[in-house]
Coordinates of C-alpha atoms in Angstrom, one line a residue:
M1 CA 150.2 19.0 -32.6
I2 CA 146.6 18.9 -31.6
M3 CA 147.4 20.4 -28.1
S4 CA 149.5 23.2 -30.0
Q5 CA 146.5 24.1 -32.1
L6 CA 144.3 24.0 -29.1
L7 CA 146.5 26.5 -27.2
N8 CA 146.7 28.8 -30.3
Y9 CA 142.8 28.8 -30.6
V10 CA 142.4 29.6 -26.9
A11 CA 145.0 32.6 -27.1
V12 CA 143.2 33.9 -30.2
L13 CA 139.9 33.5 -28.5
F14 CA 141.2 35.3 -25.4
F15 CA 142.4 38.2 -27.5
Y16 CA 139.1 38.8 -29.1
V17 CA 137.2 38.5 -25.9
S18 CA 139.4 41.0 -24.2
R19 CA 139.1 43.3 -27.1
A20 CA 135.3 43.1 -27.0
D21 CA 135.3 43.9 -23.2
S22 CA 137.6 46.9 -23.7
L23 CA 136.3 50.3 -24.1
D24 CA 137.6 53.0 -26.4
T25 CA 136.5 55.9 -24.3
F26 CA 135.4 56.3 -20.6
I27 CA 133.8 58.8 -18.4
A28 CA 136.1 60.2 -15.7
A29 CA 135.0 62.3 -12.6
V30 CA 136.9 64.1 -10.0
Y31 CA 135.5 65.7 -7.0
E32 CA 136.9 69.0 -5.5
H33 CA 136.0 68.3 -1.8
P34 CA 135.2 71.0 0.9
V35 CA 137.1 69.2 3.6
I36 CA 135.6 69.1 7.1
L37 CA 138.5 69.6 9.6
P38 CA 138.8 68.1 13.0
N39 CA 138.3 70.7 15.9
A40 CA 142.0 69.9 17.0
T41 CA 144.7 68.4 14.7
L42 CA 147.6 68.7 16.9
V43 CA 146.1 66.9 20.0
P44 CA 145.4 63.1 19.8
V45 CA 141.8 62.2 19.9
S46 CA 140.0 58.9 20.6
P47 CA 139.5 56.4 17.7
E48 CA 135.8 57.1 18.0
E49 CA 136.2 60.9 17.6
A50 CA 138.5 60.4 14.7
L51 CA 136.1 58.2 12.9
A52 CA 133.2 60.6 13.6
V53 CA 135.3 63.2 11.6
M54 CA 136.1 60.8 8.8
N55 CA 132.4 59.8 8.5
R56 CA 131.4 63.3 8.0
N57 CA 133.7 63.7 5.1
L58 CA 132.7 60.3 3.8
D59 CA 129.1 61.5 3.8
L60 CA 130.0 64.2 1.3
L61 CA 132.2 61.8 -0.7
E62 CA 129.4 59.4 -0.8
G63 CA 127.1 62.1 -2.4
A64 CA 129.7 62.8 -5.1
V65 CA 130.4 59.2 -5.9
T66 CA 126.6 58.5 -6.1
S67 CA 126.1 61.5 -8.5
A68 CA 129.0 60.6 -10.7
S69 CA 127.8 57.0 -10.9
K70 CA 124.4 58.1 -12.0
Q71 CA 126.0 60.2 -14.7
G72 CA 127.7 57.2 -16.1
A73 CA 131.3 57.7 -14.5
H74 CA 133.6 54.7 -14.7
I75 CA 136.1 56.1 -12.1
I76 CA 136.1 59.1 -9.6
V77 CA 139.2 60.7 -7.9
T78 CA 138.8 62.4 -4.5
P79 CA 141.5 64.6 -3.0
E80 CA 144.5 64.0 -0.8
D81 CA 143.7 64.7 3.0
G82 CA 140.0 64.5 1.9
I83 CA 138.9 62.2 4.6
Y84 CA 140.6 63.8 7.7
G85 CA 142.2 67.1 6.7
F86 CA 145.7 68.2 7.4
N87 CA 148.1 69.9 9.8
F88 CA 148.7 66.9 12.1
T89 CA 151.5 65.7 14.4
R90 CA 152.8 62.1 14.2
E91 CA 150.9 61.4 17.4
S92 CA 147.6 63.1 16.6
I93 CA 147.3 61.4 13.0
Y94 CA 147.5 57.9 14.5
P95 CA 143.8 57.4 15.5
Y96 CA 142.9 58.2 11.8
L97 CA 145.2 55.5 10.4
E98 CA 144.1 51.9 9.3
D99 CA 146.2 48.9 8.2
I100 CA 146.0 48.9 4.4
P101 CA 147.0 45.6 2.9
D102 CA 148.8 44.8 -0.2
P103 CA 146.3 44.6 -3.1
Q104 CA 147.6 41.2 -4.0
E105 CA 145.6 40.0 -0.9
N106 CA 142.7 39.9 -3.2
W107 CA 140.4 41.6 -0.6
I108 CA 136.8 43.2 -0.7
P109 CA 136.5 45.0 2.6
C110 CA 132.7 45.4 1.8
N111 CA 132.4 41.5 2.0
N112 CA 135.0 40.8 4.7
P113 CA 135.6 43.9 6.7
N114 CA 137.5 42.5 9.6
R115 CA 140.1 40.4 7.7
F116 CA 142.8 43.0 8.5
G117 CA 141.7 44.4 11.7
H118 CA 139.4 47.4 12.3
T119 CA 139.1 49.0 8.9
P120 CA 135.7 51.0 8.7
V121 CA 137.0 53.5 6.3
Q122 CA 138.2 50.9 3.8
Q123 CA 134.9 49.0 4.4
R124 CA 132.8 52.1 3.5
L125 CA 134.9 53.1 0.5
S126 CA 134.6 49.5 -0.8
C127 CA 130.9 49.3 -0.3
L128 CA 130.6 52.7 -2.1
A129 CA 132.5 51.3 -5.1
K130 CA 130.4 48.1 -5.1
D131 CA 127.1 49.6 -4.6
N132 CA 127.7 52.2 -7.4
S133 CA 129.7 50.0 -9.8
I134 CA 132.4 52.6 -10.0
Y135 CA 136.2 52.8 -9.3
I136 CA 137.0 55.0 -6.3
V137 CA 140.2 56.7 -5.7
A138 CA 140.8 58.0 -2.2
N139 CA 143.6 59.2 0.0
I140 CA 143.8 57.8 3.7
G141 CA 146.7 57.0 6.1
D142 CA 148.3 53.6 6.4
K143 CA 150.1 52.2 9.5
K144 CA 152.6 49.4 9.5
S145 CA 154.3 47.9 12.7
C146 CA 158.0 47.4 12.9
N147 CA 160.6 46.5 15.4
A148 CA 164.4 46.8 16.4
S149 CA 165.2 44.2 13.5
D150 CA 164.5 47.0 11.1
P151 CA 167.3 49.5 11.5
Q152 CA 165.1 52.2 9.9
C153 CA 162.1 51.5 12.2
P154 CA 160.8 54.8 13.8
P155 CA 161.1 55.2 17.6
D156 CA 157.4 54.5 18.1
G157 CA 157.6 51.2 16.4
R158 CA 155.5 52.0 13.3
Y159 CA 155.6 53.4 9.8
Q160 CA 152.9 55.9 8.9
Y161 CA 152.3 56.4 5.3
N162 CA 150.3 59.1 3.3
T163 CA 148.4 56.6 1.0
D164 CA 146.2 56.4 -2.0
V165 CA 143.9 53.5 -2.4
V166 CA 141.9 52.3 -5.4
F167 CA 138.7 50.1 -5.2
D168 CA 137.2 48.6 -8.4
S169 CA 133.6 48.5 -9.3
K170 CA 133.2 45.3 -7.3
G171 CA 134.7 46.9 -4.2
K172 CA 138.1 45.1 -4.3
L173 CA 141.3 46.9 -3.2
V174 CA 143.3 47.0 -6.5
A175 CA 146.0 49.6 -5.8
R176 CA 147.8 51.1 -2.8
Y177 CA 150.4 53.8 -3.1
H178 CA 152.6 55.4 -0.4
K179 CA 153.4 58.9 -1.2
Q180 CA 157.1 59.4 -2.0
N181 CA 157.8 63.1 -1.9
L182 CA 156.3 64.4 1.2
F183 CA 155.6 68.2 1.5
L184 CA 157.2 70.3 4.3
S185 CA 154.2 70.0 6.6
E186 CA 153.9 66.2 6.6
D187 CA 156.1 65.3 9.6
Q188 CA 153.3 62.9 10.5
F189 CA 154.2 60.5 7.7
N190 CA 157.2 58.4 6.6
T191 CA 158.7 58.1 3.2
P192 CA 158.7 54.6 1.7
K193 CA 162.2 53.0 1.5
E194 CA 162.0 52.9 -2.2
P195 CA 159.7 54.7 -4.6
E196 CA 156.5 52.8 -5.4
V197 CA 155.6 52.5 -9.0
V198 CA 151.7 51.6 -8.7
T199 CA 149.7 50.6 -11.7
F200 CA 146.6 48.7 -12.4
N201 CA 144.7 47.6 -15.6
T202 CA 141.0 48.2 -16.5
T203 CA 138.8 47.6 -19.5
F204 CA 139.3 51.4 -20.2
G205 CA 143.1 51.6 -20.0
K206 CA 146.2 51.4 -17.9
F207 CA 146.3 53.7 -14.8
G208 CA 149.1 55.0 -12.6
I209 CA 148.9 56.9 -9.4
F210 CA 150.9 59.4 -7.4
T211 CA 150.0 62.2 -5.0
C212 CA 150.4 66.0 -4.9
F213 CA 154.2 67.1 -4.5
D214 CA 155.2 63.9 -6.3
I215 CA 154.4 65.6 -9.6
L216 CA 157.5 67.9 -9.3
F217 CA 160.0 64.9 -9.1
H218 CA 161.1 62.1 -11.4
D219 CA 160.0 59.1 -9.3
P220 CA 157.4 57.8 -9.5
A221 CA 155.7 60.3 -11.7
V222 CA 157.9 60.2 -14.9
T223 CA 158.8 56.6 -14.3
L224 CA 155.1 55.7 -14.5
V225 CA 154.6 57.4 -17.9
R226 CA 158.1 56.5 -19.5
D227 CA 158.7 52.9 -18.3
S228 CA 155.2 51.7 -17.3
H229 CA 153.3 53.4 -20.3
V230 CA 150.2 54.2 -18.4
D231 CA 147.4 55.9 -20.2
T232 CA 145.9 57.8 -17.4
I233 CA 147.4 59.3 -14.1
L234 CA 145.3 59.6 -11.0
F235 CA 146.2 62.5 -9.0
P236 CA 144.7 63.1 -5.4
T237 CA 146.2 66.4 -4.2
A238 CA 146.0 69.1 -1.5
W239 CA 147.6 71.9 -3.7
M240 CA 148.2 75.4 -2.6
N241 CA 148.2 77.7 -5.6
V242 CA 151.2 79.8 -6.2
L243 CA 151.2 82.1 -9.1
P244 CA 152.4 82.7 -11.7
H245 CA 153.5 79.3 -12.6
L246 CA 152.2 76.8 -10.0
S247 CA 148.5 77.2 -9.9
A248 CA 146.9 73.8 -9.8
I249 CA 144.8 73.9 -13.1
E250 CA 147.7 75.6 -14.9
F251 CA 150.5 73.2 -13.9
H252 CA 148.5 70.1 -14.0
S253 CA 147.2 70.5 -17.5
A254 CA 150.5 71.3 -18.6
W255 CA 152.0 68.1 -17.2
A256 CA 149.4 66.2 -19.0
M257 CA 150.3 67.9 -22.2
G258 CA 154.1 67.6 -21.7
M259 CA 154.0 63.9 -20.8
R260 CA 151.2 63.2 -23.3
V261 CA 148.9 61.3 -20.8
N262 CA 145.3 61.7 -19.4
F263 CA 145.5 63.3 -16.0
L264 CA 142.7 63.2 -13.3
A265 CA 143.3 65.8 -10.6
A266 CA 141.1 66.2 -7.5
N267 CA 142.1 69.1 -5.2
L268 CA 140.9 70.0 -1.8
H269 CA 138.4 73.0 -1.7
Y270 CA 139.8 75.2 1.1
P271 CA 140.2 78.8 -0.1
L272 CA 141.7 80.0 3.2
K273 CA 144.9 78.2 2.1
K274 CA 144.6 78.9 -1.5
M275 CA 143.4 75.3 -2.1
T276 CA 141.3 75.0 -5.2
G277 CA 141.7 73.8 -8.8
S278 CA 140.8 70.3 -10.1
G279 CA 140.5 69.0 -13.6
I280 CA 140.2 66.3 -16.3
Y281 CA 143.1 66.8 -18.7
A282 CA 143.8 65.1 -22.0
P283 CA 147.1 65.3 -23.7
D284 CA 146.0 67.8 -26.3
S285 CA 143.7 69.9 -24.1
P286 CA 141.8 70.3 -20.9
R287 CA 138.4 68.5 -20.9
A288 CA 137.0 70.0 -17.8
F289 CA 138.4 72.2 -15.0
H290 CA 137.3 74.1 -12.1
Y291 CA 138.8 77.0 -9.9
D292 CA 136.9 78.7 -7.2
M293 CA 138.2 81.1 -4.6
K294 CA 134.8 82.7 -3.9
T295 CA 132.6 80.0 -2.5
E296 CA 132.8 77.2 0.0
E297 CA 131.2 74.8 -2.2
G298 CA 132.6 71.5 -3.7
K299 CA 132.4 70.6 -7.3
I300 CA 132.1 67.3 -9.3
L301 CA 133.6 67.4 -12.7
L302 CA 132.9 64.7 -15.5
A303 CA 134.4 64.3 -19.0
Q304 CA 134.9 61.7 -21.6
L305 CA 138.5 60.6 -22.4
D306 CA 140.1 58.2 -24.7
S307 CA 141.0 55.1 -22.9
H308 CA 144.4 55.0 -24.9
P309 CA 145.2 58.5 -25.8
H310 CA 146.4 58.9 -29.5
P311 CA 150.2 59.3 -29.7
T312 CA 151.3 62.8 -30.3
P313 CA 154.6 63.8 -32.0
V314 CA 157.9 63.7 -29.9
V315 CA 159.0 67.3 -29.2
N316 CA 162.6 68.5 -29.8
W317 CA 162.4 71.3 -27.2
T318 CA 165.5 73.1 -28.4
S319 CA 165.4 72.6 -32.3
Y320 CA 163.6 75.9 -33.1
A321 CA 165.3 78.0 -30.4
S322 CA 168.8 76.8 -31.0
G323 CA 168.7 78.2 -34.6
V324 CA 167.6 81.9 -33.5
E325 CA 170.3 84.4 -33.6
V326 CA 170.8 86.1 -30.2
H327 CA 171.4 89.8 -30.0
S328 CA 172.6 91.8 -27.1
M329 CA 169.9 93.9 -25.4
G330 CA 172.4 96.2 -23.8
N331 CA 171.5 97.3 -20.3
Q332 CA 167.6 96.8 -20.8
E333 CA 167.7 93.6 -18.9
F334 CA 166.5 93.5 -15.2
T335 CA 166.1 90.9 -12.5
G336 CA 163.0 90.0 -10.6
T337 CA 161.9 87.2 -8.2
I338 CA 159.4 84.4 -9.0
F339 CA 158.8 82.1 -5.9
F340 CA 162.1 83.0 -4.5
D341 CA 163.9 82.3 -7.7
E342 CA 165.8 85.2 -9.4
F343 CA 164.8 85.6 -13.1
T344 CA 166.4 87.7 -15.8
F345 CA 163.7 89.8 -17.6
L346 CA 163.0 92.1 -20.5
E347 CA 160.1 94.6 -20.8
L348 CA 158.0 94.2 -23.8
K349 CA 157.7 97.8 -25.0
G350 CA 156.0 97.6 -28.1
I351 CA 152.6 96.4 -29.3
G352 CA 154.4 93.5 -30.9
G353 CA 157.9 92.3 -31.7
N354 CA 160.7 89.7 -31.3
Y355 CA 162.7 89.4 -28.0
T356 CA 165.3 87.2 -26.6
I357 CA 166.4 86.9 -22.9
C358 CA 169.1 84.4 -21.7
Q359 CA 170.3 83.2 -18.4
R360 CA 173.2 80.6 -18.0
D361 CA 172.5 77.9 -20.6
L362 CA 168.8 78.9 -21.4
C363 CA 167.9 81.4 -24.1
C364 CA 164.2 82.2 -24.4
H365 CA 162.7 83.6 -27.7
L366 CA 159.4 85.3 -28.0
S367 CA 157.5 86.7 -30.9
Y368 CA 154.2 88.4 -30.1
K369 CA 151.4 90.9 -30.9
M370 CA 149.1 92.5 -28.5
S371 CA 145.7 93.6 -29.4
E372 CA 146.6 96.9 -28.0
K373 CA 149.5 98.4 -25.9
R374 CA 148.0 99.5 -22.7
S375 CA 149.7 102.3 -20.6
D376 CA 148.5 100.8 -17.4
E377 CA 149.8 97.2 -17.9
V378 CA 153.3 96.0 -18.2
Y379 CA 154.4 92.5 -19.7
A380 CA 158.0 91.0 -19.6
L381 CA 159.9 88.1 -21.0
G382 CA 161.7 86.2 -18.3
A383 CA 164.3 83.3 -18.1
F384 CA 165.5 81.2 -15.2
D385 CA 168.1 78.4 -15.3
G386 CA 168.9 77.2 -11.8
L387 CA 168.4 75.0 -8.7
H388 CA 165.0 75.9 -6.8
T389 CA 165.7 75.3 -3.0
V390 CA 162.7 76.5 -1.1
E391 CA 160.0 73.9 -0.2
G392 CA 162.0 71.3 -2.1
S393 CA 165.3 71.1 -4.2
Y394 CA 164.6 70.8 -8.1
Y395 CA 166.4 72.1 -11.0
L396 CA 164.4 74.3 -13.3
Q397 CA 164.6 76.0 -16.8
I398 CA 161.8 78.3 -17.4
C399 CA 160.9 80.7 -20.2
T400 CA 157.9 83.0 -19.4
L401 CA 156.0 85.8 -20.8
L402 CA 154.0 87.4 -18.0
K403 CA 152.0 90.3 -16.7
C404 CA 153.8 92.4 -14.1
K405 CA 151.6 93.2 -11.1
T406 CA 152.0 96.9 -11.7
T407 CA 153.8 99.2 -14.1
D408 CA 156.8 99.2 -11.7
L409 CA 159.2 96.6 -13.1
H410 CA 160.1 95.5 -9.6
T411 CA 156.7 93.9 -9.4
C412 CA 157.4 91.6 -12.5
G413 CA 157.1 88.0 -11.0
D414 CA 154.6 89.0 -8.3
S415 CA 151.3 87.1 -7.9
V416 CA 148.7 88.5 -10.5
E417 CA 145.3 87.3 -11.0
T418 CA 143.6 89.7 -13.4
A419 CA 144.7 91.4 -16.6
S420 CA 143.3 93.5 -19.5
T421 CA 145.6 92.8 -22.4
R422 CA 144.7 90.2 -25.1
F423 CA 147.3 88.8 -27.5
E424 CA 146.7 88.4 -31.3
M425 CA 149.5 85.9 -31.3
F426 CA 152.5 84.5 -29.6
S427 CA 155.2 82.2 -30.1
L428 CA 157.5 81.1 -27.3
S429 CA 160.7 78.8 -27.4
G430 CA 163.9 78.1 -25.5
T431 CA 167.1 76.3 -25.8
F432 CA 166.1 73.7 -23.1
G433 CA 168.5 71.0 -21.9
T434 CA 165.8 68.6 -21.2
Q435 CA 162.9 66.8 -22.9
Y436 CA 160.7 67.4 -19.9
V437 CA 159.0 70.6 -20.6
F438 CA 155.5 71.7 -19.6
P439 CA 153.5 74.2 -21.6
E440 CA 151.3 76.7 -19.8
V441 CA 148.8 79.3 -20.8
L442 CA 146.9 81.0 -18.0
L443 CA 144.3 83.8 -18.7
S444 CA 142.8 86.4 -16.4
E445 CA 140.8 85.2 -13.4
I446 CA 142.8 82.0 -13.5
Q447 CA 141.2 80.4 -16.6
L448 CA 142.8 78.0 -19.0
A449 CA 142.7 78.3 -22.9
P450 CA 141.7 75.0 -24.2
G451 CA 142.0 74.7 -28.1
E452 CA 143.8 78.1 -28.3
F453 CA 147.4 77.0 -28.4
Q454 CA 149.6 74.2 -29.7
V455 CA 153.3 72.9 -29.4
S456 CA 155.2 72.2 -32.4
S457 CA 157.6 69.4 -32.9
D458 CA 160.5 71.8 -33.1
G459 CA 159.6 73.1 -29.6
R460 CA 157.5 76.4 -30.1
L461 CA 154.6 77.1 -27.8
F462 CA 152.3 79.1 -30.2
S463 CA 148.7 80.5 -30.4
L464 CA 146.3 79.2 -33.0
K465 CA 144.0 82.2 -32.7
P466 CA 143.8 85.5 -30.7
T467 CA 143.4 84.8 -27.0
S468 CA 139.8 84.5 -25.7
G469 CA 140.9 86.5 -22.6
P470 CA 143.6 88.8 -21.4
V471 CA 146.7 87.0 -20.7
L472 CA 148.4 86.3 -17.3
T473 CA 151.2 84.2 -18.4
V474 CA 152.5 81.9 -21.4
T475 CA 155.3 79.6 -20.0
L476 CA 157.5 76.7 -20.9
F477 CA 158.3 75.1 -17.6
G478 CA 161.2 72.8 -17.7
R479 CA 162.6 70.2 -15.3
L480 CA 166.1 68.9 -15.3
Y481 CA 165.8 66.0 -12.9
E482 CA 169.4 64.8 -13.3
K483 CA 170.5 68.2 -11.7
D484 CA 168.4 68.0 -8.6
S485 CA 170.4 68.0 -5.3
A486 CA 169.9 65.6 -2.4
P487 CA 166.4 65.8 -0.9
N488 CA 167.7 66.2 2.6
A489 CA 170.0 69.1 1.8
L490 CA 168.0 71.7 3.8
S491 CA 168.9 72.2 7.5
D492 CA 166.4 71.4 10.3
L493 CA 166.2 75.2 11.1
T494 CA 165.6 76.1 7.4
T495 CA 163.0 73.4 7.1
Q496 CA 161.1 74.6 10.2
A497 CA 161.2 78.1 8.9
L498 CA 159.7 77.1 5.6
R499 CA 157.1 75.1 7.2
V500 CA 155.8 78.3 9.0
M501 CA 156.1 80.3 5.7
F502 CA 154.0 77.7 3.8
M503 CA 151.4 77.0 6.4
V504 CA 150.8 80.6 7.6
I505 CA 152.6 83.5 5.8
I506 CA 152.1 82.5 2.2
P507 CA 148.3 82.0 2.5
I508 CA 148.1 85.4 4.3
V509 CA 150.2 87.2 1.7
Y510 CA 148.2 85.7 -1.3
S511 CA 145.0 86.6 0.4
L512 CA 145.9 90.1 0.4
D513 CA 145.6 90.2 -3.4
W514 CA 141.9 89.5 -3.1

């Protein structure tokens, strides 16, 4: 009896001590890093040359970490590929890799740097975290030896992984994540045998982590939120912006709102490949964001977030739209292409009105009023319901109001970065077949619209006030994960062609818009 009472007392005491140590809010930082690339990425270099490049990038990261710490940040996220760059072969990346152990090894590299071999990058990151009393999230390469007893072992006898690491404020390695969904140009890395769902707890909430292209797929991104119930997602990325729907700040802020979590996104700053756009996003609105195609400078963002975001109402994304009567628009519909997907469009011909456009099972409904109907700008309502099969294979349902590039309807869906038309109001909804819908509002000059719109529980994305700037797009971006096809469905020839397109052609095409 006495022992039982003692155990109860200890449990209650532990609860209150834990509560006392926990924080209701925290300061988050992300760093958009102007990466220093090696002189040659396709030819192997010596370990000493590789480390020299990494130390030059770490010098910049150190300045960002120190600055963030002095401003009270509890955690800082740095970008994918931020320590050594990109565009490697399997052989040329090898000198940049380190053996990254399981965090259960309870290792502080700053205190014991040689415990797992030569690990100078992990040692430096650990000491940075420890010396500045801050959590650091970084992206490096992991190597793991294997042999013929493993039937999946690569011919060169090792696995190589695109890897996120987290060091706590004492310098301890507390998380390691191997990227699951590799982009086309990542031949240098292997995919883990099973998706890794990586979380860790702090006094300011529960965190999950994934990388760049992972965000478009179910595992591990959705699993972290739905099953692991994390409060905040950490997101190192090397994101190439693709308008009108997949610019970094636009889509990442929408994902935070759609999944109802905090989201810390740190992008590379490399304008030549359209890489810019970082942010600190809460479920209800962006707290800080940065987009800069005009300079070569990095940027630190800081903002306060709730450690445990307040629950928001669950959205029934088809509730309102399913009750709207659909009328035939005759022969006014036309088709246009957005990122290689064929949309069905209707031109918005008046200063205001109500429009409906359908494709397959998706019907999109729009009510709107412009501040003025300009003769030099055309807007359209578009719908897409189908499998996207370009740089990956994933099923989309999208309703979008967007500005066409010119008054020629054939340009509807092309990349557009500026506009002149403001909207007094808008309300967009659709008959989505999924609960995973991400609401986007993007204004002229690639700016977000925090506090200017809301999502209702019946599935309407609507304005709260006249827009503060001209509108580029208002979009509901839906993902039907269960309709995705096999990830290896593309032929080798197609894959090689797409690699060339994304690494060479697309950056050139988009640069012509400037």
